[in-house]
Coordinates of C-alpha atoms and ligand atoms in Angstrom, one line a residue:
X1 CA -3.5 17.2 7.5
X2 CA -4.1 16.9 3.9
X3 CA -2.5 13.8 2.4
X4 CA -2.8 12.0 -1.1
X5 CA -5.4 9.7 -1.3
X6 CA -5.0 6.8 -2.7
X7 CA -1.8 6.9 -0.8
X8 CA -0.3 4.4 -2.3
X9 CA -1.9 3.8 -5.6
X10 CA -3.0 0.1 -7.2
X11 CA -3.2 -3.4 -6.0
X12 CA -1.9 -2.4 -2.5
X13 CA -4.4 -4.6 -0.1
X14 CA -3.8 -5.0 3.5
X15 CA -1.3 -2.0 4.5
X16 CA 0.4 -2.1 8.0
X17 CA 2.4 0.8 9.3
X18 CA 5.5 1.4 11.4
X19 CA 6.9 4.6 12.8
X20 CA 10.5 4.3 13.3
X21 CA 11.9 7.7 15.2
X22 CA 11.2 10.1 11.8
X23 CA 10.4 7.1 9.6
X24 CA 7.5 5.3 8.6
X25 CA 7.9 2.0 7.1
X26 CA 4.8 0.6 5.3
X27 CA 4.3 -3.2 3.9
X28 CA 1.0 -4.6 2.2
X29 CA 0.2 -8.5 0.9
X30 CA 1.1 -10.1 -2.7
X31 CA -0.3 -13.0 -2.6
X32 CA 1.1 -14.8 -5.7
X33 CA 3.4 -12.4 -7.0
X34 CA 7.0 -12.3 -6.6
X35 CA 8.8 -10.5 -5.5
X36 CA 6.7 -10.7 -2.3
X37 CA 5.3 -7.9 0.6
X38 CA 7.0 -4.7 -0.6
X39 CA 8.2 -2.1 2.4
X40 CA 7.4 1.5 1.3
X41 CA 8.9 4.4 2.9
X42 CA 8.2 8.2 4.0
X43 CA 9.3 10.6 6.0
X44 CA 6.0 13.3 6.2
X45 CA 3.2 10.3 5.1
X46 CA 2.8 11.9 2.0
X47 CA 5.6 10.8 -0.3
X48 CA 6.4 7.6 -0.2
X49 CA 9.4 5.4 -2.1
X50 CA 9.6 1.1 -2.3
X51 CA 12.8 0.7 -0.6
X52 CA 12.8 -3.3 -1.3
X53 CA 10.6 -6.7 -0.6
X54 CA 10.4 -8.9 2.2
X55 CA 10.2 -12.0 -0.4
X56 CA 13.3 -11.4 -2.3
X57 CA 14.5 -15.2 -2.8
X58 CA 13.5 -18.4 -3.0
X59 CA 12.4 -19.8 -0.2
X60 CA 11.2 -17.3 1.7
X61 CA 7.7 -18.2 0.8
X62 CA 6.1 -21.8 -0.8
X63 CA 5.0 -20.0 -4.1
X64 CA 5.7 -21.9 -6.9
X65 CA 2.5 -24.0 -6.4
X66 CA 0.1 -21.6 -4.7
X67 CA -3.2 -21.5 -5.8
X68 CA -4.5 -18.5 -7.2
X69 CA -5.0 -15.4 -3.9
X70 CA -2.7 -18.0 -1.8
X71 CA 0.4 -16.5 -0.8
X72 CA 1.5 -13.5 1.2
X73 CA -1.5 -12.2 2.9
X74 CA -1.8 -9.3 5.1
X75 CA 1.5 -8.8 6.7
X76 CA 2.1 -6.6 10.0
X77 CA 5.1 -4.6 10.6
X78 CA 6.6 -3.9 13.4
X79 CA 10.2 -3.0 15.2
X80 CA 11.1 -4.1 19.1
X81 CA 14.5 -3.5 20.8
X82 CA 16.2 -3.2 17.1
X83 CA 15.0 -5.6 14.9
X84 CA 11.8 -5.2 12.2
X85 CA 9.7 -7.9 12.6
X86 CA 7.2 -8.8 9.5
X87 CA 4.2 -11.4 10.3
X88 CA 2.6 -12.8 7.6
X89 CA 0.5 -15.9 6.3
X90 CA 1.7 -17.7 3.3
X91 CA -1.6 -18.5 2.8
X92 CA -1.8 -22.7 1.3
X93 CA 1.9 -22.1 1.6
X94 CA 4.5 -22.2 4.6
X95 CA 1.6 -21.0 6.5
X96 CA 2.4 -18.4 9.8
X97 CA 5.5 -16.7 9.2
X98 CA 7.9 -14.2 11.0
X99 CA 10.8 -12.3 9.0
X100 CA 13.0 -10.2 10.7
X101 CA 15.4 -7.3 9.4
X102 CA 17.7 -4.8 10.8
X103 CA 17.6 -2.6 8.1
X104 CA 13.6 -2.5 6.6
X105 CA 15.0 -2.3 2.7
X106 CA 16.4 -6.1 3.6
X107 CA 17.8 -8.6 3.6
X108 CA 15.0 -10.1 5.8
X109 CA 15.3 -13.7 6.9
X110 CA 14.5 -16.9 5.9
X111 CA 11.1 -16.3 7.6
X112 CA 10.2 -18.6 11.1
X113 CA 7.3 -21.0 10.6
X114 CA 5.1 -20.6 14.1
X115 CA 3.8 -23.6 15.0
X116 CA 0.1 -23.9 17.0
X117 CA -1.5 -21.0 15.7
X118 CA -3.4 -21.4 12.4
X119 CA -5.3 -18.5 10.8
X120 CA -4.2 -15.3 9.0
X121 CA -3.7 -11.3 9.7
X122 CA -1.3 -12.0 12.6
X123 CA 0.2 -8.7 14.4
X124 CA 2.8 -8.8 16.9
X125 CA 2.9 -6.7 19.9
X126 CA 5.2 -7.1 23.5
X127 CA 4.5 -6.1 26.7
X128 CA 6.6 -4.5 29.1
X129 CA 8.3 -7.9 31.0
X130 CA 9.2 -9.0 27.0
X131 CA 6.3 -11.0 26.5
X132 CA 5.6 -11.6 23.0
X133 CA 1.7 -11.1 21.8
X134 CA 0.8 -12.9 18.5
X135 CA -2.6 -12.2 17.3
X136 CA -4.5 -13.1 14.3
X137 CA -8.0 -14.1 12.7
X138 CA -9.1 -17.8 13.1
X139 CA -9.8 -18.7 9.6
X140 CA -8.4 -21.6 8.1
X141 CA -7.4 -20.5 4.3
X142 CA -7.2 -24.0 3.4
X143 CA -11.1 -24.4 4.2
X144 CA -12.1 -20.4 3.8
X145 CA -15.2 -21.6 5.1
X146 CA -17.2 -18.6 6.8
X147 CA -18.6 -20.6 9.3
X148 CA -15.5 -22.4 11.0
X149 CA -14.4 -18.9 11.6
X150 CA -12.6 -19.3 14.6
X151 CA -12.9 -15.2 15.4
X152 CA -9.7 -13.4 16.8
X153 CA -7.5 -15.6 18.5
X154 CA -4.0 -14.9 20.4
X155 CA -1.1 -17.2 21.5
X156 CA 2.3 -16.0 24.0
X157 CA 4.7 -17.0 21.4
X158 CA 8.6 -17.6 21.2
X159 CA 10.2 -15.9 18.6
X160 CA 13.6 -18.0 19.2
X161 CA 11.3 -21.7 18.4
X162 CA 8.4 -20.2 16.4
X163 CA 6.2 -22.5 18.8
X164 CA 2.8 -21.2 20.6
X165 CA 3.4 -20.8 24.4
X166 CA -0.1 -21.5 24.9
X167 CA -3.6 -23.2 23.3
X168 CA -5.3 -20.1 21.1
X169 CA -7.0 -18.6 23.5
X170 CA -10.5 -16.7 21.6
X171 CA -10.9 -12.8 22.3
X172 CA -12.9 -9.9 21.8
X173 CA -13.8 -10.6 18.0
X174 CA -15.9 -7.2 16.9
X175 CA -19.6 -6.5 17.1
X176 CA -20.6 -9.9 15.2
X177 CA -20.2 -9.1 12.1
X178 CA -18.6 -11.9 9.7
X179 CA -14.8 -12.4 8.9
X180 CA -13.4 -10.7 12.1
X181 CA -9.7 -10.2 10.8
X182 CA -6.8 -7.8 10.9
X183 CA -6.4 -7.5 14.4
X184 CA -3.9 -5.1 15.8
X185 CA -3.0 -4.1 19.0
X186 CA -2.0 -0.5 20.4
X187 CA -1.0 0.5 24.0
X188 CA -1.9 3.9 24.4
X189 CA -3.2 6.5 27.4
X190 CA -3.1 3.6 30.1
X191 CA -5.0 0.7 27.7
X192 CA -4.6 -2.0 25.6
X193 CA -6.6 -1.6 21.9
X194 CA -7.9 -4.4 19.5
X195 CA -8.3 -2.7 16.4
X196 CA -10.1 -5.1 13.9
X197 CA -11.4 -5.5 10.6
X198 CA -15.0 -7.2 10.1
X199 CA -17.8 -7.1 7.8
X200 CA -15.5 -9.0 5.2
X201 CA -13.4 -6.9 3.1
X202 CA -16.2 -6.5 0.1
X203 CA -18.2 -3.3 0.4
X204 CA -19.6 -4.5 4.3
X205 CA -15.9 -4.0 5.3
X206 CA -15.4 -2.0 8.4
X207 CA -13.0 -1.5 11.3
X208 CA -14.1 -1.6 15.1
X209 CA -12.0 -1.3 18.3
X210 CA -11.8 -2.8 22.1
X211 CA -10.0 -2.1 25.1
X212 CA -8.3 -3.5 28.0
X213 CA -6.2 -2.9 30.6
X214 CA -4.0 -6.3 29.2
X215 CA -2.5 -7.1 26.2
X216 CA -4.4 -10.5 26.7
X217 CA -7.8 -8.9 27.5
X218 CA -10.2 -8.9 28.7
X219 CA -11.7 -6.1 26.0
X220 CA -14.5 -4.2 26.2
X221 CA -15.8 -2.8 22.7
X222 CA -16.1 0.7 21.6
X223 CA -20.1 1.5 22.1
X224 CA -19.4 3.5 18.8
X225 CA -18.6 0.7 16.9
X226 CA -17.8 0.5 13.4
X227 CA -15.6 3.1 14.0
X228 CA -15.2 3.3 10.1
X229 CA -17.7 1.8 7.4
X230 CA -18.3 3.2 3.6
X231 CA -21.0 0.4 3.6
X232 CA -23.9 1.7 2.1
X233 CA -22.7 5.4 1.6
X234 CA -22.3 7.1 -1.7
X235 CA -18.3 7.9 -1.2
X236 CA -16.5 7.3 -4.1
X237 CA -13.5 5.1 -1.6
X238 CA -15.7 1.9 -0.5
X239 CA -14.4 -1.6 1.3
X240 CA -12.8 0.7 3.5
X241 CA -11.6 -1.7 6.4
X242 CA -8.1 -3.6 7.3
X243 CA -6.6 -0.3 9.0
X244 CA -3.6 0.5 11.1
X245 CA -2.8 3.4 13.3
X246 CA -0.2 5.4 13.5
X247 CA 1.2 8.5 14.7
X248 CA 1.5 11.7 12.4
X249 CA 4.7 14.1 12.5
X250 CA 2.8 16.8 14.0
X251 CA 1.8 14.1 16.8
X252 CA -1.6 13.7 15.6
X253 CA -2.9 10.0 14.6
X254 CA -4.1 8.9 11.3
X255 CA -5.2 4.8 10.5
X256 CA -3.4 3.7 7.0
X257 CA -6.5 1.5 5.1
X258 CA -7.6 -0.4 2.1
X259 CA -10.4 1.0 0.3
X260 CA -11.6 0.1 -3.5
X261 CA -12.8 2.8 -6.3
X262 CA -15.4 1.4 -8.0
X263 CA -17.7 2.7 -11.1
X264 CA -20.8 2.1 -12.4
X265 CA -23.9 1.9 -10.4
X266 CA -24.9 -0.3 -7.3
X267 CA -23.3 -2.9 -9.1
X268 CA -19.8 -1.2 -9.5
X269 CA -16.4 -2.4 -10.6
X270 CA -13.0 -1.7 -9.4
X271 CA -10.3 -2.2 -12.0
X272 CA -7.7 -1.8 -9.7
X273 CA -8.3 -3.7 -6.7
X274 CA -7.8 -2.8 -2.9
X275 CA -5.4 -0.1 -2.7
X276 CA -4.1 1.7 0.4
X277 CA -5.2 4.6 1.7
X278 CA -5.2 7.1 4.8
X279 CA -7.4 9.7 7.1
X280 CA -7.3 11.4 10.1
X281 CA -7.9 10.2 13.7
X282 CA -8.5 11.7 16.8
X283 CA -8.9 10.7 20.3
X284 CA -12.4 11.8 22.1
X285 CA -12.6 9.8 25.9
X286 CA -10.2 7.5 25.4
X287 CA -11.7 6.3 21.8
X288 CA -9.9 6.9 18.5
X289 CA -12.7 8.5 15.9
X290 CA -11.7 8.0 12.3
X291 CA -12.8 10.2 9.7
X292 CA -14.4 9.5 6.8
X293 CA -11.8 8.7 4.1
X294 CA -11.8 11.3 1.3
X295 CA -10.2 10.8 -2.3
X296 CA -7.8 13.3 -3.1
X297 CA -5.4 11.9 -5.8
X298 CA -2.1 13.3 -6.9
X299 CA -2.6 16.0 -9.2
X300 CA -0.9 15.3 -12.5
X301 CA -1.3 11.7 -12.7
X302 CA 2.2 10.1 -13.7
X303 CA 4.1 7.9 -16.0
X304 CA 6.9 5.6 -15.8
X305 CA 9.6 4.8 -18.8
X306 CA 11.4 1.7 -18.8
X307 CA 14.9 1.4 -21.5
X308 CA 16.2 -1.4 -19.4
X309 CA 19.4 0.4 -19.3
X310 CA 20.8 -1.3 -15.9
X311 CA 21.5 -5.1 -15.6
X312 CA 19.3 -4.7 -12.4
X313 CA 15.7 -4.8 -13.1
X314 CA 13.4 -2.2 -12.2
X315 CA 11.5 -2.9 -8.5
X316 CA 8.2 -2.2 -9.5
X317 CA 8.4 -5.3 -11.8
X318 CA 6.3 -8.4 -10.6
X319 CA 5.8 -11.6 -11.8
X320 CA 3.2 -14.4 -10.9
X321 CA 4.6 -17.3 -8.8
X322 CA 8.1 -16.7 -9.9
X323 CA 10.9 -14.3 -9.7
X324 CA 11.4 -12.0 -12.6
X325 CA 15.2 -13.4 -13.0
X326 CA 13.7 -16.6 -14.1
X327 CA 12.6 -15.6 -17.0
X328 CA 13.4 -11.9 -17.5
X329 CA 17.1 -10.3 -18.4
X330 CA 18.7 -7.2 -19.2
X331 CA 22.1 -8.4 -19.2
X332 CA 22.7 -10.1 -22.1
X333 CA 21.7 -7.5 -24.4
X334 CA 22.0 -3.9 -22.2
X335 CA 19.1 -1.8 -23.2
X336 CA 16.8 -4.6 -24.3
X337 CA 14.8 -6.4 -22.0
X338 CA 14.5 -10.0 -23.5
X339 CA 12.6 -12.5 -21.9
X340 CA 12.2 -16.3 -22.6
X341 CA 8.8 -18.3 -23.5
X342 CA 9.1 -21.7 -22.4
X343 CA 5.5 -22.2 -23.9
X344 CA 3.6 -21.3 -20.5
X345 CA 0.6 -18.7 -21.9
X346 CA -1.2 -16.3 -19.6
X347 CA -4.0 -19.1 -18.6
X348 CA -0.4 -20.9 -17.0
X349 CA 0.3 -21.1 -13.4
X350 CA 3.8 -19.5 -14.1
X351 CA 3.6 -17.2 -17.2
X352 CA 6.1 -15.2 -18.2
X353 CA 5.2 -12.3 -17.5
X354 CA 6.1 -9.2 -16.0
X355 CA 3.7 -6.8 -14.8
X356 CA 3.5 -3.3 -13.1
X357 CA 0.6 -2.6 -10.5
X358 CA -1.9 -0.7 -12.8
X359 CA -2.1 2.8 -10.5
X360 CA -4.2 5.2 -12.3
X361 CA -7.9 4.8 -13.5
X362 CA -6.8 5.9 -17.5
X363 CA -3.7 4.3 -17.9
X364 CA -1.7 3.7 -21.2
X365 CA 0.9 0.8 -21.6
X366 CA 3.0 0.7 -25.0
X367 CA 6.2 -1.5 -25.5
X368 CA 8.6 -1.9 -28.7
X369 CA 8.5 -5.6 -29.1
X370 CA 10.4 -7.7 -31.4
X371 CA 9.2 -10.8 -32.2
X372 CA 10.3 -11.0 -35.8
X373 CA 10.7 -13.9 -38.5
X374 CA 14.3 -12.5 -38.6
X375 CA 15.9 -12.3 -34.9
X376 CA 13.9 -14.1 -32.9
X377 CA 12.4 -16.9 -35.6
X378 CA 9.3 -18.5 -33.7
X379 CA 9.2 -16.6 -30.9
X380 CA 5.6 -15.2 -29.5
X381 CA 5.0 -12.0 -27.0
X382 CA 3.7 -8.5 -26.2
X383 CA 1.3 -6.9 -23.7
X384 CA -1.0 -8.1 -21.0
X385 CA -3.3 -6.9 -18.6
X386 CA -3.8 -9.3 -16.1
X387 CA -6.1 -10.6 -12.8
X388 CA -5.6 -13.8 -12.3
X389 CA -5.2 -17.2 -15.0
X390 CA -8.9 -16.7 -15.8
X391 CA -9.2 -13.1 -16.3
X392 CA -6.7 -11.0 -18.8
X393 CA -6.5 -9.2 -21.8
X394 CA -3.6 -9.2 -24.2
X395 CA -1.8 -8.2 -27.6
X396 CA 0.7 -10.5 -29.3
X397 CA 3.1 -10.5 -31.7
X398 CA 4.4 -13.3 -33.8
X399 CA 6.3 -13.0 -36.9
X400 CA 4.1 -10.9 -39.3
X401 CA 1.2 -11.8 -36.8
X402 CA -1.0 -9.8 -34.5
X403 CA -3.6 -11.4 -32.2
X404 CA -5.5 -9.6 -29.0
X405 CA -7.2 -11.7 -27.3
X406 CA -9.6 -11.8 -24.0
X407 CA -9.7 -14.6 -21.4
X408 CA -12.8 -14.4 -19.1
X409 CA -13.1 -17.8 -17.2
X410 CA -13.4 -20.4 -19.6
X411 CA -14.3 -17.9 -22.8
X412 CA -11.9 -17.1 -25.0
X413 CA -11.6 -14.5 -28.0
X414 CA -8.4 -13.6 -30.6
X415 CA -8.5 -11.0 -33.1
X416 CA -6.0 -10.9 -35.6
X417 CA -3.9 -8.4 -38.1
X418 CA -1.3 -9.1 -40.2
X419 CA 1.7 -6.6 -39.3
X420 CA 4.8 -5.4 -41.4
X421 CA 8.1 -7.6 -39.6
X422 CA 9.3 -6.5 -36.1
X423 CA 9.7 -4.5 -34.2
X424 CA 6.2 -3.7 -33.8
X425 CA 4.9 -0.7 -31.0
X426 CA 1.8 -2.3 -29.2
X427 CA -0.1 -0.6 -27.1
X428 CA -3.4 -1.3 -24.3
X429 CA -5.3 1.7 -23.4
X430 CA -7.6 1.6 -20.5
X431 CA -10.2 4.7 -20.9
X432 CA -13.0 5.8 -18.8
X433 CA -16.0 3.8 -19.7
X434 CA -18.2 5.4 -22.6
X435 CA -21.6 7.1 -21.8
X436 CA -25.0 6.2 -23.4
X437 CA -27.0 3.5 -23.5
X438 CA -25.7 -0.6 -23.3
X439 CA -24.1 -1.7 -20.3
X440 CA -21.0 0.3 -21.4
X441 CA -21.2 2.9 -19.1
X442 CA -22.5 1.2 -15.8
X443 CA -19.0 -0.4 -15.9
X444 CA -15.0 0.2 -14.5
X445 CA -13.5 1.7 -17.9
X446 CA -12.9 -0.2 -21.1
X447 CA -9.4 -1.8 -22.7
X448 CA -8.3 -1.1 -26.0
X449 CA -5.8 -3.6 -27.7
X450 CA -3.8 -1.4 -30.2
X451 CA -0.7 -2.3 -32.9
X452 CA 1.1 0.7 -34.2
X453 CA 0.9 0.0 -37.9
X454 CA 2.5 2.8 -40.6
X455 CA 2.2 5.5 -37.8
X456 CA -1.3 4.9 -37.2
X457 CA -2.6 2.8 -33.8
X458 CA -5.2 0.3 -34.8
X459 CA -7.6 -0.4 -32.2
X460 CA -7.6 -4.9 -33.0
X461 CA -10.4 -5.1 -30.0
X462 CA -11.7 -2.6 -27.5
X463 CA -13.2 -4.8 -24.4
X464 CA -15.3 -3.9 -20.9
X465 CA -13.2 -3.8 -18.1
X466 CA -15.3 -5.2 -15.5
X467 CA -14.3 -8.5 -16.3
X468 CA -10.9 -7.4 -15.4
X469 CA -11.7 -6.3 -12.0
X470 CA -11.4 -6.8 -8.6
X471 CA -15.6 -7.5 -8.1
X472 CA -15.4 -9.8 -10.9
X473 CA -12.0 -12.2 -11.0
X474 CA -11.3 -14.8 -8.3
X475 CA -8.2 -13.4 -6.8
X476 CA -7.3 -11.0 -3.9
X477 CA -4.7 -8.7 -6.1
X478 CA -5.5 -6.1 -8.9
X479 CA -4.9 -5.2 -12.3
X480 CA -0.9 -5.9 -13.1
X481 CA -0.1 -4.8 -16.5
X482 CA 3.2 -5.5 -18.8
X483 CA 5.4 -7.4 -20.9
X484 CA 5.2 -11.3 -21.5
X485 CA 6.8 -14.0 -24.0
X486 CA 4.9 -17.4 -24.8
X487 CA 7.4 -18.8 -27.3
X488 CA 10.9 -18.1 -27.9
X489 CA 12.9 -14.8 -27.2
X490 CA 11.1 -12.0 -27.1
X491 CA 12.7 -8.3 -27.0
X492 CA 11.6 -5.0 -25.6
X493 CA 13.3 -2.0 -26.8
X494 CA 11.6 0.0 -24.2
X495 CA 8.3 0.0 -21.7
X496 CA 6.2 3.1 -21.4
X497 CA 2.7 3.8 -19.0
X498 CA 1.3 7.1 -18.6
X499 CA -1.9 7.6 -16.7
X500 CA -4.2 9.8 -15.1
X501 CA -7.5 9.8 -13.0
X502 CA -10.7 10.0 -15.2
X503 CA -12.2 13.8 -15.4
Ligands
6LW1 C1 -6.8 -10.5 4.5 C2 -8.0 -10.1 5.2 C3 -8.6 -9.3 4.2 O1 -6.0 -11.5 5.0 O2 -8.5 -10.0 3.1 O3 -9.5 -7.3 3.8 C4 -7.5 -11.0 3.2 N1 -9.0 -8.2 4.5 O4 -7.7 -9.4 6.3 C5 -6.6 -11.0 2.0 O5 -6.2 -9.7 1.7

């Protein structure tokens, strides 16, 4: 089996699998970003499409106030007798939540708060008399504290109440190893498997496995455990951990994974967060072994063009604790994307801003924007790369005005160029970081903020990337890159990225 790897490029953290009949339906965590948990899906493993969100409306999660890496963390999901089933935490939001579906694309429900088990990572499973199996790590995400880690916990639950059936009771919870999360279970060959993550998912991350003869355990661990680590190893895919398993088409088994990339040194950085992943497993006395996981990107590299033809938006835009809609339109003005400032900046809890997941290492973003004395008088906007309200680079236009500028936790730096009257191309590079002496080199790649002036791109700052990475900013997501507004109407002719993994 030789599949792409990443699998599923850019801020993908968390993925859980389902094999439906031919179909495999995949789903990985958001956090602040709506729309919220997007299902992918494939029909080999290799290839896979967004067929729609989970989160597609208000309501459906408590976002508009969630602290930065709230939100929807780790989902799991599943399908019994029909139905798709998606467990989630709205982390410092609704808290536990079950959405169900009869068709994975949506529309999924409202989403049932459970009541009586507190924690995060929860996976659903059923035994044979209907029993329903709610698993999940013990930490509380409004403490985060390490050391109240409650380890892996598991309530009977009823899906028609959302209440616990039961006190959490505590079970097998790895080899000891901190942050014992992302349980799943598997019945398979006459036992029950706990597949967890632990280790925590920086570069200790690792996944580790139990059995038992119940759902409810007893377990007894895997002598071989971790049964997957990149701790300590030179492979280029580190933090491997959070797996599922799965069955291949050719009835083989393969566990879908997060990993990072990072560059530099010891002290690396990964620009693009936790994406997801794959490898192969096998079964050797009644253990699945898990090979190491190898990098093998799609050849080519890729692009995307935007001309905001259709009055529907595009699905891979995401925006950060709101819907696009709120903010974002290409109705009024088919072919033009406008969006509206309401004076909220990128250091805002609710910019306006609309980003794509950053999926390739050397990545180009350029946008015609118009933010001219002329149509849009006082208006303010361009391109951003973004972590999180504390981390992001960006290039805006104002009337005759140009200013990049670089947030990195409370410093602050603008650069400015006057510019002939919109529209105006703007442009942020991401390159592979330069070689020589200086730090330069030892870190994830660098950004360059670029206008298009008379032809020519002039480079208004070039910046280190690190400082826009996954190692470095607060937040659990990855680099989102796009369009915003500040003030005013802002329009966008078109939206281009083209990238490619560094040589
Ligand atoms: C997730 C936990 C983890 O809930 O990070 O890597 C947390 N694993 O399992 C947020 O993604």
């Amino acid at each position: 089996m030789s599949l792409p790897n990443p699998l599923i490029p850019g801020f993908n953290p968390d993925p859980s699998i389902v094999k439906v009949g031919a179909d495999y339906y995949l789903a990985t965590s958001t956090f602040e970003y709506l729309p919220g948990i997007p299902v992918y899906h494939s029909t080999d493993l290799h290839s896979w499409s967004r067929i729609g969100h989970v989160v597609d409306r208000e309501g459906q999660l408590d976002s508009r106030d969630v602290p930065t890496l709230g939100g929807a963390w780790a989902p799991t999901i599943r399908f019994h007798d029909g139905l798709f089933y998606v467990a989630v935490t709205d982390a410092m939001g609704r808290g536990t939540l079950v959405f169900t579906a009869t068709n994975p694309a949506g529309p999924w429900s409202d989403g049932l708060a459970i009541e009586g088990a507190v924690g995060i990572d929860q996976d659903l499973a059923w035994d044979g008399d209907g029993t329903t199996y709610l698993t999940y790590s013990g930490l509380d995400t409004v403490t985060g504290n390490a050391a109240e880690h409650g380890g892996i916990l598991q309530v009977r639950v009823d899906l028609a109440t959302g209440k616990a059936l039961e006190e959490p009771r505590s079970i097998w919870s790895g080899t000891g190893l901190m942050f014992p999360e992302a349980p799943h279970l598997y019945q398979h060959g006459g036992y029950w498997y706990l597949m967890i993550a632990e280790g925590g998912t920086e570069r200790g991350h690792s996944v580790s496995i139990a059995r038992g003869t119940s759902p409810a355990g007893p377990f007894e661990g895997n002598p071989a455990n971790p049964i997957l680590s990149a701790r300590s190893t030179e492979r280029p895919i580190q933090n491997t951990g959070h797996g599922d398993l799965v069955q291949t088409p050719d009835g083989g088994w393969a566990m879908v994974l997060l990993g990072m990339r990072p560059r530099g040194m010891t002290r690396a950085f990964s620009a693009l967060g936790r994406e997801t992943f794959i490898t192969p497993v096998t079964w050797e006395d009644g253990w699945p072994v898990v090979e190491p996981v190898i990098l093998n990107p799609r050849p080519g590299g890729g692009s995307f063009e935007d001309g905001f033809a259709t009055d529907e938006l595009d699905g891979g835009w995401i925006a950060v604790r709101r819907f696009p809609g709120t903010f974002a339109s290409t109705a009024k003005n088919p072919g033009v994307l406008t969006l509206a400032g309401d004076g909220s900046g990128l250091d805002d809890p609710r910019p306006a801003f609309l980003g794509r997941r950053q999926q390739y290492q050397v990545e180009t973003i350029s946008a015609l924007v118009d933010a001219g004395s002329t149509a849009h008088p006082g208006s303010a906007g361009g391109l951003a790369v973004r972590y999180d309200e504390a981390h992001h680079y960006s290039i805006e236009l104002s009337g005759t005005t140009v200013t990049a500028r670089a947030r990195i936790a409370s410093i602050e730096q603008t650069w400015t160029h006057p510019v002939p009257d919109s529209p105006v191309e703007l442009r942020i590079e991401t390159r592979q970081p330069g070689h020589g002496t200086g730090f330069g080199h030892l870190s994830s790649d660098t950004i360059a903020l670029q206008a298009v002036i008379d032809g020519e791109a002039l480079t208004l700052a070039e910046l280190d990337g690190r400082y826009l990475s996954a190692e470095t900013a607060a937040s659990f997501t990855g680099r989102v890159a796009g369009v915003f507004a500040t003030r005013g109407s802002v329009a966008f002719e078109w939206f281009r990225s083209t990238g490619r993994e560094p040589n």
